JSON list of C-alpha atoms in Angstrom, two decimals:
[
{"chain": "Z", "resi": 1, "resn": "UNK", "atom": "CA", "xyz": [5.47, -8.70, -2.46]},
{"chain": "Z", "resi": 2, "resn": "UNK", "atom": "CA", "xyz": [1.84, -7.11, -1.25]},
{"chain": "Z", "resi": 3, "resn": "UNK", "atom": "CA", "xyz": [3.65, -4.56, 1.21]},
{"chain": "Z", "resi": 4, "resn": "UNK", "atom": "CA", "xyz": [3.39, -3.14, 4.24]},
{"chain": "Z", "resi": 5, "resn": "UNK", "atom": "CA", "xyz": [-0.51, -4.07, 5.39]},
{"chain": "Z", "resi": 6, "resn": "UNK", "atom": "CA", "xyz": [-1.98, -1.88, 7.54]},
{"chain": "Z", "resi": 7, "resn": "UNK", "atom": "CA", "xyz": [-6.05, -2.29, 9.00]},
{"chain": "Z", "resi": 8, "resn": "UNK", "atom": "CA", "xyz": [-8.01, -0.78, 9.40]},
{"chain": "Z", "resi": 9, "resn": "UNK", "atom": "CA", "xyz": [-7.80, 2.27, 6.92]},
{"chain": "Z", "resi": 10, "resn": "UNK", "atom": "CA", "xyz": [-9.49, 4.49, 8.76]},
{"chain": "Z", "resi": 11, "resn": "UNK", "atom": "CA", "xyz": [-10.82, 3.92, 12.58]},
{"chain": "Z", "resi": 12, "resn": "UNK", "atom": "CA", "xyz": [-13.14, 6.64, 14.35]},
{"chain": "Z", "resi": 13, "resn": "UNK", "atom": "CA", "xyz": [-13.59, 6.34, 17.57]},
{"chain": "Z", "resi": 14, "resn": "UNK", "atom": "CA", "xyz": [-14.77, 8.07, 20.45]},
{"chain": "Z", "resi": 15, "resn": "UNK", "atom": "CA", "xyz": [-13.18, 9.46, 23.58]},
{"chain": "Z", "resi": 16, "resn": "UNK", "atom": "CA", "xyz": [-12.40, 6.42, 26.37]},
{"chain": "Z", "resi": 17, "resn": "UNK", "atom": "CA", "xyz": [-12.05, 3.68, 24.10]},
{"chain": "Z", "resi": 18, "resn": "UNK", "atom": "CA", "xyz": [-9.41, 1.27, 23.45]},
{"chain": "Z", "resi": 19, "resn": "UNK", "atom": "CA", "xyz": [-8.10, 1.23, 20.06]},
{"chain": "Z", "resi": 20, "resn": "UNK", "atom": "CA", "xyz": [-6.09, -1.43, 18.06]},
{"chain": "Z", "resi": 21, "resn": "UNK", "atom": "CA", "xyz": [-4.56, -0.56, 14.99]},
{"chain": "Z", "resi": 22, "resn": "UNK", "atom": "CA", "xyz": [-2.84, -3.92, 12.71]},
{"chain": "Z", "resi": 23, "resn": "UNK", "atom": "CA", "xyz": [0.47, -4.25, 10.60]},
{"chain": "Z", "resi": 24, "resn": "UNK", "atom": "CA", "xyz": [1.72, -7.25, 8.75]},
{"chain": "Z", "resi": 25, "resn": "UNK", "atom": "CA", "xyz": [5.40, -6.28, 7.46]},
{"chain": "Z", "resi": 26, "resn": "UNK", "atom": "CA", "xyz": [6.72, -7.63, 4.28]},
{"chain": "Z", "resi": 27, "resn": "UNK", "atom": "CA", "xyz": [7.66, -11.44, 5.09]},
{"chain": "Z", "resi": 28, "resn": "UNK", "atom": "CA", "xyz": [11.53, -11.33, 5.43]},
{"chain": "Z", "resi": 29, "resn": "UNK", "atom": "CA", "xyz": [11.93, -7.89, 7.21]},
{"chain": "Z", "resi": 30, "resn": "UNK", "atom": "CA", "xyz": [13.63, -8.40, 10.79]},
{"chain": "Z", "resi": 31, "resn": "UNK", "atom": "CA", "xyz": [12.84, -4.50, 11.31]},
{"chain": "Z", "resi": 32, "resn": "UNK", "atom": "CA", "xyz": [8.90, -3.16, 12.25]},
{"chain": "Z", "resi": 33, "resn": "UNK", "atom": "CA", "xyz": [8.39, 0.61, 12.88]},
{"chain": "Z", "resi": 34, "resn": "UNK", "atom": "CA", "xyz": [5.40, 2.42, 14.22]},
{"chain": "Z", "resi": 35, "resn": "UNK", "atom": "CA", "xyz": [5.06, 6.15, 13.23]},
{"chain": "Z", "resi": 36, "resn": "UNK", "atom": "CA", "xyz": [2.80, 8.84, 14.08]},
{"chain": "Z", "resi": 37, "resn": "UNK", "atom": "CA", "xyz": [1.90, 11.76, 11.12]},
{"chain": "Z", "resi": 38, "resn": "UNK", "atom": "CA", "xyz": [0.45, 15.11, 11.97]},
{"chain": "Z", "resi": 39, "resn": "UNK", "atom": "CA", "xyz": [0.47, 18.44, 10.66]},
{"chain": "Z", "resi": 40, "resn": "UNK", "atom": "CA", "xyz": [2.34, 20.37, 13.20]},
{"chain": "Z", "resi": 41, "resn": "UNK", "atom": "CA", "xyz": [4.87, 17.45, 14.37]},
{"chain": "Z", "resi": 42, "resn": "UNK", "atom": "CA", "xyz": [5.37, 15.38, 11.14]},
{"chain": "Z", "resi": 43, "resn": "UNK", "atom": "CA", "xyz": [6.04, 11.81, 11.06]},
{"chain": "Z", "resi": 44, "resn": "UNK", "atom": "CA", "xyz": [7.22, 10.54, 14.68]},
{"chain": "Z", "resi": 45, "resn": "UNK", "atom": "CA", "xyz": [8.94, 7.34, 15.56]},
{"chain": "Z", "resi": 46, "resn": "UNK", "atom": "CA", "xyz": [6.56, 6.02, 18.10]},
{"chain": "Z", "resi": 47, "resn": "UNK", "atom": "CA", "xyz": [8.49, 2.73, 18.76]},
{"chain": "Z", "resi": 48, "resn": "UNK", "atom": "CA", "xyz": [10.90, -0.17, 16.33]},
{"chain": "Z", "resi": 49, "resn": "UNK", "atom": "CA", "xyz": [11.37, -3.87, 16.46]},
{"chain": "Z", "resi": 50, "resn": "UNK", "atom": "CA", "xyz": [14.29, -5.53, 15.56]},
{"chain": "Z", "resi": 51, "resn": "UNK", "atom": "CA", "xyz": [13.28, -9.41, 15.46]},
{"chain": "Z", "resi": 52, "resn": "UNK", "atom": "CA", "xyz": [10.37, -9.00, 17.46]},
{"chain": "Z", "resi": 53, "resn": "UNK", "atom": "CA", "xyz": [12.41, -7.16, 20.40]},
{"chain": "Z", "resi": 54, "resn": "UNK", "atom": "CA", "xyz": [11.74, -3.75, 20.99]},
{"chain": "Z", "resi": 55, "resn": "UNK", "atom": "CA", "xyz": [14.80, -1.94, 20.37]},
{"chain": "Z", "resi": 56, "resn": "UNK", "atom": "CA", "xyz": [13.59, 1.90, 20.94]},
{"chain": "Z", "resi": 57, "resn": "UNK", "atom": "CA", "xyz": [9.75, 3.34, 22.66]},
{"chain": "Z", "resi": 58, "resn": "UNK", "atom": "CA", "xyz": [11.21, 6.67, 24.00]},
{"chain": "Z", "resi": 59, "resn": "UNK", "atom": "CA", "xyz": [8.91, 8.14, 21.05]},
{"chain": "Z", "resi": 60, "resn": "UNK", "atom": "CA", "xyz": [5.82, 6.25, 23.37]},
{"chain": "Z", "resi": 61, "resn": "UNK", "atom": "CA", "xyz": [3.97, 8.81, 24.22]},
{"chain": "Z", "resi": 62, "resn": "UNK", "atom": "CA", "xyz": [2.87, 7.47, 27.92]},
{"chain": "Z", "resi": 63, "resn": "UNK", "atom": "CA", "xyz": [1.65, 4.94, 29.38]},
{"chain": "Z", "resi": 64, "resn": "UNK", "atom": "CA", "xyz": [-1.79, 4.75, 27.16]},
{"chain": "Z", "resi": 65, "resn": "UNK", "atom": "CA", "xyz": [0.00, 3.00, 23.89]},
{"chain": "Z", "resi": 66, "resn": "UNK", "atom": "CA", "xyz": [1.16, 0.07, 23.65]},
{"chain": "Z", "resi": 67, "resn": "UNK", "atom": "CA", "xyz": [2.73, -2.53, 21.01]},
{"chain": "Z", "resi": 68, "resn": "UNK", "atom": "CA", "xyz": [3.82, -5.80, 20.82]},
{"chain": "Z", "resi": 69, "resn": "UNK", "atom": "CA", "xyz": [5.20, -8.73, 17.88]},
{"chain": "Z", "resi": 70, "resn": "UNK", "atom": "CA", "xyz": [4.12, -12.11, 19.21]},
{"chain": "Z", "resi": 71, "resn": "UNK", "atom": "CA", "xyz": [5.61, -12.87, 15.81]},
{"chain": "Z", "resi": 72, "resn": "UNK", "atom": "CA", "xyz": [7.87, -12.10, 12.74]},
{"chain": "Z", "resi": 73, "resn": "UNK", "atom": "CA", "xyz": [4.05, -11.55, 10.64]},
{"chain": "Z", "resi": 74, "resn": "UNK", "atom": "CA", "xyz": [2.37, -9.19, 13.02]},
{"chain": "Z", "resi": 75, "resn": "UNK", "atom": "CA", "xyz": [2.37, -6.72, 15.04]},
{"chain": "Z", "resi": 76, "resn": "UNK", "atom": "CA", "xyz": [0.05, -4.10, 17.09]},
{"chain": "Z", "resi": 77, "resn": "UNK", "atom": "CA", "xyz": [-0.38, -0.59, 18.59]},
{"chain": "Z", "resi": 78, "resn": "UNK", "atom": "CA", "xyz": [-2.94, -0.01, 21.08]},
{"chain": "Z", "resi": 79, "resn": "UNK", "atom": "CA", "xyz": [-4.01, 3.00, 22.14]},
{"chain": "Z", "resi": 80, "resn": "UNK", "atom": "CA", "xyz": [-6.31, 2.73, 25.30]},
{"chain": "Z", "resi": 81, "resn": "UNK", "atom": "CA", "xyz": [-8.13, 4.94, 26.39]},
{"chain": "Z", "resi": 82, "resn": "UNK", "atom": "CA", "xyz": [-8.34, 6.65, 23.62]},
{"chain": "Z", "resi": 83, "resn": "UNK", "atom": "CA", "xyz": [-7.98, 11.11, 23.56]},
{"chain": "Z", "resi": 84, "resn": "UNK", "atom": "CA", "xyz": [-8.79, 13.44, 21.22]},
{"chain": "Z", "resi": 85, "resn": "UNK", "atom": "CA", "xyz": [-5.17, 14.67, 20.75]},
{"chain": "Z", "resi": 86, "resn": "UNK", "atom": "CA", "xyz": [-4.36, 11.28, 19.42]},
{"chain": "Z", "resi": 87, "resn": "UNK", "atom": "CA", "xyz": [-6.16, 11.67, 16.51]},
{"chain": "Z", "resi": 88, "resn": "UNK", "atom": "CA", "xyz": [-3.06, 11.42, 13.56]},
{"chain": "Z", "resi": 89, "resn": "UNK", "atom": "CA", "xyz": [-2.25, 8.91, 10.52]},
{"chain": "Z", "resi": 90, "resn": "UNK", "atom": "CA", "xyz": [-0.58, 5.74, 12.02]},
{"chain": "Z", "resi": 91, "resn": "UNK", "atom": "CA", "xyz": [2.30, 4.34, 10.20]},
{"chain": "Z", "resi": 92, "resn": "UNK", "atom": "CA", "xyz": [3.83, 0.37, 10.47]},
{"chain": "Z", "resi": 93, "resn": "UNK", "atom": "CA", "xyz": [7.04, 0.54, 8.05]},
{"chain": "Z", "resi": 94, "resn": "UNK", "atom": "CA", "xyz": [9.41, -2.39, 8.01]},
{"chain": "Z", "resi": 95, "resn": "UNK", "atom": "CA", "xyz": [13.27, -2.96, 6.71]},
{"chain": "Z", "resi": 96, "resn": "UNK", "atom": "CA", "xyz": [15.47, -5.74, 5.87]},
{"chain": "Z", "resi": 97, "resn": "UNK", "atom": "CA", "xyz": [18.99, -5.87, 7.32]},
{"chain": "Z", "resi": 98, "resn": "UNK", "atom": "CA", "xyz": [20.85, -6.66, 5.01]},
{"chain": "Z", "resi": 99, "resn": "UNK", "atom": "CA", "xyz": [22.06, -2.66, 3.73]},
{"chain": "Z", "resi": 100, "resn": "UNK", "atom": "CA", "xyz": [22.98, -1.80, 7.84]},
{"chain": "Z", "resi": 101, "resn": "UNK", "atom": "CA", "xyz": [21.46, 0.75, 9.71]},
{"chain": "Z", "resi": 102, "resn": "UNK", "atom": "CA", "xyz": [20.34, 2.81, 7.05]},
{"chain": "Z", "resi": 103, "resn": "UNK", "atom": "CA", "xyz": [18.12, 0.18, 4.63]},
{"chain": "Z", "resi": 104, "resn": "UNK", "atom": "CA", "xyz": [15.35, 2.17, 3.44]},
{"chain": "Z", "resi": 105, "resn": "UNK", "atom": "CA", "xyz": [11.58, 1.78, 4.85]},
{"chain": "Z", "resi": 106, "resn": "UNK", "atom": "CA", "xyz": [9.07, 0.21, 3.53]},
{"chain": "Z", "resi": 107, "resn": "UNK", "atom": "CA", "xyz": [5.57, 2.21, 4.56]},
{"chain": "Z", "resi": 108, "resn": "UNK", "atom": "CA", "xyz": [1.70, 1.10, 5.01]},
{"chain": "Z", "resi": 109, "resn": "UNK", "atom": "CA", "xyz": [-0.50, 3.16, 3.60]},
{"chain": "Z", "resi": 110, "resn": "UNK", "atom": "CA", "xyz": [-1.40, 4.08, 7.20]},
{"chain": "Z", "resi": 111, "resn": "UNK", "atom": "CA", "xyz": [-4.66, 4.61, 9.53]},
{"chain": "Z", "resi": 112, "resn": "UNK", "atom": "CA", "xyz": [-6.52, 7.04, 9.53]},
{"chain": "Z", "resi": 113, "resn": "UNK", "atom": "CA", "xyz": [-7.66, 7.87, 13.60]},
{"chain": "Z", "resi": 114, "resn": "UNK", "atom": "CA", "xyz": [-9.81, 9.87, 14.13]},
{"chain": "Z", "resi": 115, "resn": "UNK", "atom": "CA", "xyz": [-11.13, 10.21, 18.64]},
{"chain": "Z", "resi": 116, "resn": "UNK", "atom": "CA", "xyz": [-14.10, 12.60, 19.36]},
{"chain": "N", "resi": 1, "resn": "UNK", "atom": "CA", "xyz": [20.17, 18.25, 18.82]},
{"chain": "N", "resi": 2, "resn": "UNK", "atom": "CA", "xyz": [19.10, 16.66, 15.61]},
{"chain": "N", "resi": 3, "resn": "UNK", "atom": "CA", "xyz": [16.98, 19.07, 13.30]},
{"chain": "N", "resi": 4, "resn": "UNK", "atom": "CA", "xyz": [15.48, 19.03, 9.55]},
{"chain": "N", "resi": 5, "resn": "UNK", "atom": "CA", "xyz": [14.84, 22.09, 7.98]},
{"chain": "N", "resi": 6, "resn": "UNK", "atom": "CA", "xyz": [12.71, 21.33, 4.83]},
{"chain": "N", "resi": 7, "resn": "UNK", "atom": "CA", "xyz": [11.78, 24.33, 2.39]},
{"chain": "N", "resi": 8, "resn": "UNK", "atom": "CA", "xyz": [9.84, 25.60, 0.87]},
{"chain": "N", "resi": 9, "resn": "UNK", "atom": "CA", "xyz": [6.46, 24.12, 2.94]},
{"chain": "N", "resi": 10, "resn": "UNK", "atom": "CA", "xyz": [5.08, 24.40, -0.86]},
{"chain": "N", "resi": 11, "resn": "UNK", "atom": "CA", "xyz": [5.79, 25.02, -4.52]},
{"chain": "N", "resi": 12, "resn": "UNK", "atom": "CA", "xyz": [3.64, 25.23, -7.57]},
{"chain": "N", "resi": 13, "resn": "UNK", "atom": "CA", "xyz": [5.29, 24.52, -11.41]},
{"chain": "N", "resi": 14, "resn": "UNK", "atom": "CA", "xyz": [4.34, 24.71, -14.63]},
{"chain": "N", "resi": 15, "resn": "UNK", "atom": "CA", "xyz": [5.03, 21.49, -16.29]},
{"chain": "N", "resi": 16, "resn": "UNK", "atom": "CA", "xyz": [8.11, 21.94, -17.88]},
{"chain": "N", "resi": 17, "resn": "UNK", "atom": "CA", "xyz": [9.77, 24.34, -15.23]},
{"chain": "N", "resi": 18, "resn": "UNK", "atom": "CA", "xyz": [12.81, 23.17, -13.07]},
{"chain": "N", "resi": 19, "resn": "UNK", "atom": "CA", "xyz": [13.33, 24.02, -9.67]},
{"chain": "N", "resi": 20, "resn": "UNK", "atom": "CA", "xyz": [15.51, 22.50, -6.46]},
{"chain": "N", "resi": 21, "resn": "UNK", "atom": "CA", "xyz": [13.83, 21.66, -2.87]},
{"chain": "N", "resi": 22, "resn": "UNK", "atom": "CA", "xyz": [15.82, 22.12, 0.11]},
{"chain": "N", "resi": 23, "resn": "UNK", "atom": "CA", "xyz": [16.49, 19.95, 2.93]},
{"chain": "N", "resi": 24, "resn": "UNK", "atom": "CA", "xyz": [18.96, 21.94, 6.03]},
{"chain": "N", "resi": 25, "resn": "UNK", "atom": "CA", "xyz": [20.17, 19.48, 8.84]},
{"chain": "N", "resi": 26, "resn": "UNK", "atom": "CA", "xyz": [22.08, 19.15, 12.02]},
{"chain": "N", "resi": 27, "resn": "UNK", "atom": "CA", "xyz": [23.28, 16.44, 13.20]},
{"chain": "N", "resi": 28, "resn": "UNK", "atom": "CA", "xyz": [26.34, 14.90, 15.51]},
{"chain": "N", "resi": 29, "resn": "UNK", "atom": "CA", "xyz": [27.67, 12.85, 12.81]},
{"chain": "N", "resi": 30, "resn": "UNK", "atom": "CA", "xyz": [25.73, 11.67, 9.18]},
{"chain": "N", "resi": 31, "resn": "UNK", "atom": "CA", "xyz": [25.06, 8.28, 8.83]},
{"chain": "N", "resi": 32, "resn": "UNK", "atom": "CA", "xyz": [22.72, 9.02, 5.37]},
{"chain": "N", "resi": 33, "resn": "UNK", "atom": "CA", "xyz": [20.56, 11.85, 4.48]},
{"chain": "N", "resi": 34, "resn": "UNK", "atom": "CA", "xyz": [16.85, 10.14, 2.79]},
{"chain": "N", "resi": 35, "resn": "UNK", "atom": "CA", "xyz": [14.36, 11.27, 0.94]},
{"chain": "N", "resi": 36, "resn": "UNK", "atom": "CA", "xyz": [11.32, 9.95, 0.26]},
{"chain": "N", "resi": 37, "resn": "UNK", "atom": "CA", "xyz": [7.69, 10.79, -1.85]},
{"chain": "N", "resi": 38, "resn": "UNK", "atom": "CA", "xyz": [4.36, 10.57, -0.49]},
{"chain": "N", "resi": 39, "resn": "UNK", "atom": "CA", "xyz": [1.19, 10.70, -1.94]},
{"chain": "N", "resi": 40, "resn": "UNK", "atom": "CA", "xyz": [-2.45, 11.20, -0.38]},
{"chain": "N", "resi": 41, "resn": "UNK", "atom": "CA", "xyz": [-3.69, 8.36, 1.33]},
{"chain": "N", "resi": 42, "resn": "UNK", "atom": "CA", "xyz": [-0.51, 6.78, 0.97]},
{"chain": "N", "resi": 43, "resn": "UNK", "atom": "CA", "xyz": [2.66, 5.71, 3.12]},
{"chain": "N", "resi": 44, "resn": "UNK", "atom": "CA", "xyz": [6.03, 7.43, 2.52]},
{"chain": "N", "resi": 45, "resn": "UNK", "atom": "CA", "xyz": [7.83, 5.93, -0.60]},
{"chain": "N", "resi": 46, "resn": "UNK", "atom": "CA", "xyz": [11.96, 5.56, -0.87]},
{"chain": "N", "resi": 47, "resn": "UNK", "atom": "CA", "xyz": [13.77, 7.71, -3.76]},
{"chain": "N", "resi": 48, "resn": "UNK", "atom": "CA", "xyz": [17.24, 8.28, -2.55]},
{"chain": "N", "resi": 49, "resn": "UNK", "atom": "CA", "xyz": [19.91, 7.73, 0.10]},
{"chain": "N", "resi": 50, "resn": "UNK", "atom": "CA", "xyz": [22.87, 9.77, 0.09]},
{"chain": "N", "resi": 51, "resn": "UNK", "atom": "CA", "xyz": [26.21, 8.86, 2.80]},
{"chain": "N", "resi": 52, "resn": "UNK", "atom": "CA", "xyz": [28.82, 11.73, 2.57]},
{"chain": "N", "resi": 53, "resn": "UNK", "atom": "CA", "xyz": [29.43, 15.37, 0.58]},
{"chain": "N", "resi": 54, "resn": "UNK", "atom": "CA", "xyz": [29.45, 15.71, -2.58]},
{"chain": "N", "resi": 55, "resn": "UNK", "atom": "CA", "xyz": [27.34, 12.72, -3.72]},
{"chain": "N", "resi": 56, "resn": "UNK", "atom": "CA", "xyz": [24.48, 12.49, -5.91]},
{"chain": "N", "resi": 57, "resn": "UNK", "atom": "CA", "xyz": [22.04, 10.47, -7.13]},
{"chain": "N", "resi": 58, "resn": "UNK", "atom": "CA", "xyz": [19.74, 10.53, -9.96]},
{"chain": "N", "resi": 59, "resn": "UNK", "atom": "CA", "xyz": [16.60, 8.93, -10.68]},
{"chain": "N", "resi": 60, "resn": "UNK", "atom": "CA", "xyz": [13.79, 10.10, -14.40]},
{"chain": "N", "resi": 61, "resn": "UNK", "atom": "CA", "xyz": [14.06, 13.65, -13.67]},
{"chain": "N", "resi": 62, "resn": "UNK", "atom": "CA", "xyz": [14.91, 13.96, -10.24]},
{"chain": "N", "resi": 63, "resn": "UNK", "atom": "CA", "xyz": [18.71, 14.39, -8.87]},
{"chain": "N", "resi": 64, "resn": "UNK", "atom": "CA", "xyz": [19.61, 14.61, -5.28]},
{"chain": "N", "resi": 65, "resn": "UNK", "atom": "CA", "xyz": [22.61, 16.40, -3.95]},
{"chain": "N", "resi": 66, "resn": "UNK", "atom": "CA", "xyz": [24.53, 16.50, -0.72]},
{"chain": "N", "resi": 67, "resn": "UNK", "atom": "CA", "xyz": [26.93, 19.06, 1.53]},
{"chain": "N", "resi": 68, "resn": "UNK", "atom": "CA", "xyz": [27.57, 19.04, 4.78]},
{"chain": "N", "resi": 69, "resn": "UNK", "atom": "CA", "xyz": [24.99, 21.09, 5.79]},
{"chain": "N", "resi": 70, "resn": "UNK", "atom": "CA", "xyz": [21.85, 20.89, 3.32]},
{"chain": "N", "resi": 71, "resn": "UNK", "atom": "CA", "xyz": [20.79, 18.39, 0.85]},
{"chain": "N", "resi": 72, "resn": "UNK", "atom": "CA", "xyz": [18.79, 19.42, -2.44]},
{"chain": "N", "resi": 73, "resn": "UNK", "atom": "CA", "xyz": [16.08, 17.17, -4.54]},
{"chain": "N", "resi": 74, "resn": "UNK", "atom": "CA", "xyz": [16.35, 19.18, -8.21]},
{"chain": "N", "resi": 75, "resn": "UNK", "atom": "CA", "xyz": [13.36, 18.31, -10.60]},
{"chain": "N", "resi": 76, "resn": "UNK", "atom": "CA", "xyz": [14.02, 18.89, -14.13]},
{"chain": "N", "resi": 77, "resn": "UNK", "atom": "CA", "xyz": [10.85, 19.51, -16.62]},
{"chain": "N", "resi": 78, "resn": "UNK", "atom": "CA", "xyz": [8.42, 17.64, -13.93]},
{"chain": "N", "resi": 79, "resn": "UNK", "atom": "CA", "xyz": [5.13, 16.39, -15.12]},
{"chain": "N", "resi": 80, "resn": "UNK", "atom": "CA", "xyz": [1.79, 16.29, -13.48]},
{"chain": "N", "resi": 81, "resn": "UNK", "atom": "CA", "xyz": [2.35, 12.81, -12.28]},
{"chain": "N", "resi": 82, "resn": "UNK", "atom": "CA", "xyz": [5.51, 14.09, -10.09]},
{"chain": "N", "resi": 83, "resn": "UNK", "atom": "CA", "xyz": [3.13, 16.23, -7.71]},
{"chain": "N", "resi": 84, "resn": "UNK", "atom": "CA", "xyz": [3.79, 14.73, -4.67]},
{"chain": "N", "resi": 85, "resn": "UNK", "atom": "CA", "xyz": [4.79, 15.88, -1.19]},
{"chain": "N", "resi": 86, "resn": "UNK", "atom": "CA", "xyz": [9.13, 15.26, -0.73]},
{"chain": "N", "resi": 87, "resn": "UNK", "atom": "CA", "xyz": [10.02, 14.27, 2.72]},
{"chain": "N", "resi": 88, "resn": "UNK", "atom": "CA", "xyz": [13.39, 14.65, 3.95]},
{"chain": "N", "resi": 89, "resn": "UNK", "atom": "CA", "xyz": [15.43, 12.56, 6.42]},
{"chain": "N", "resi": 90, "resn": "UNK", "atom": "CA", "xyz": [18.54, 12.14, 8.55]},
{"chain": "N", "resi": 91, "resn": "UNK", "atom": "CA", "xyz": [19.99, 9.01, 10.73]},
{"chain": "N", "resi": 92, "resn": "UNK", "atom": "CA", "xyz": [22.69, 10.27, 13.05]},
{"chain": "N", "resi": 93, "resn": "UNK", "atom": "CA", "xyz": [26.03, 8.07, 13.06]},
{"chain": "N", "resi": 94, "resn": "UNK", "atom": "CA", "xyz": [25.58, 8.63, 16.91]},
{"chain": "N", "resi": 95, "resn": "UNK", "atom": "CA", "xyz": [24.93, 4.63, 18.69]},
{"chain": "N", "resi": 96, "resn": "UNK", "atom": "CA", "xyz": [23.74, 2.12, 17.14]},
{"chain": "N", "resi": 97, "resn": "UNK", "atom": "CA", "xyz": [20.22, 2.90, 16.14]},
{"chain": "N", "resi": 98, "resn": "UNK", "atom": "CA", "xyz": [17.43, 2.93, 13.22]},
{"chain": "N", "resi": 99, "resn": "UNK", "atom": "CA", "xyz": [16.21, 6.04, 14.30]},
{"chain": "N", "resi": 100, "resn": "UNK", "atom": "CA", "xyz": [14.97, 8.94, 11.40]},
{"chain": "N", "resi": 101, "resn": "UNK", "atom": "CA", "xyz": [14.20, 12.47, 12.11]},
{"chain": "N", "resi": 102, "resn": "UNK", "atom": "CA", "xyz": [12.32, 13.34, 9.62]},
{"chain": "N", "resi": 103, "resn": "UNK", "atom": "CA", "xyz": [11.41, 16.97, 7.97]},
{"chain": "N", "resi": 104, "resn": "UNK", "atom": "CA", "xyz": [7.78, 18.34, 7.59]},
{"chain": "N", "resi": 105, "resn": "UNK", "atom": "CA", "xyz": [8.01, 18.24, 3.65]},
{"chain": "N", "resi": 106, "resn": "UNK", "atom": "CA", "xyz": [7.20, 19.84, 0.69]},
{"chain": "N", "resi": 107, "resn": "UNK", "atom": "CA", "xyz": [4.43, 19.69, -1.28]},
{"chain": "N", "resi": 108, "resn": "UNK", "atom": "CA", "xyz": [4.78, 20.10, -4.52]},
{"chain": "N", "resi": 109, "resn": "UNK", "atom": "CA", "xyz": [1.94, 20.73, -7.54]},
{"chain": "N", "resi": 110, "resn": "UNK", "atom": "CA", "xyz": [2.70, 19.93, -11.31]},
{"chain": "N", "resi": 111, "resn": "UNK", "atom": "CA", "xyz": [0.20, 21.94, -13.50]},
{"chain": "N", "resi": 112, "resn": "UNK", "atom": "CA", "xyz": [-0.07, 20.13, -17.10]}
]
């Protein structure tokens, strides 16, 4: 399996622009997670989906952030408008239900976002 | 409030010099404690899950242990390829959710 695939790997944009991050989870995994990682705050869960349905979006910073999962093999995280404080590495992860609520996460290699 | 604290923030060892990383946690009820390894420019990679105090798991030179308040990741005779950031996370028993609370990690460097 190719693992979780994220694109782009790097994104540099100007403040006020729209940014769209993309994720393809591992086939057969029914949970998908979006995380943000910074040096100061570490890994923070933004939102997660189960069977394409958003379950918990309490970590989404504000209305500028939105996430969708139109089908089992694709998800997007959109920031509009972007701000310099959104600069971070954004990770997508997926997992299977098979081993229960604490089955391990499989992470992609992230998108490094820089907003100038 | 659930909380995870990892120490030290950074550790540098000589090849073959064994040591331990600490993960202290506060949670109302523990569903699971997780260790992950993260290499530069990569996403975290799963190592272990521990469920209850007294449990131990091993993988090559790594052994993870768990008490009611903390977990240790013991590294025996490390090699340069063990250099990475090691992350600890906990999952609360409360609720039917998949949320993990993460520590900031320990950055481990192993000199040849």
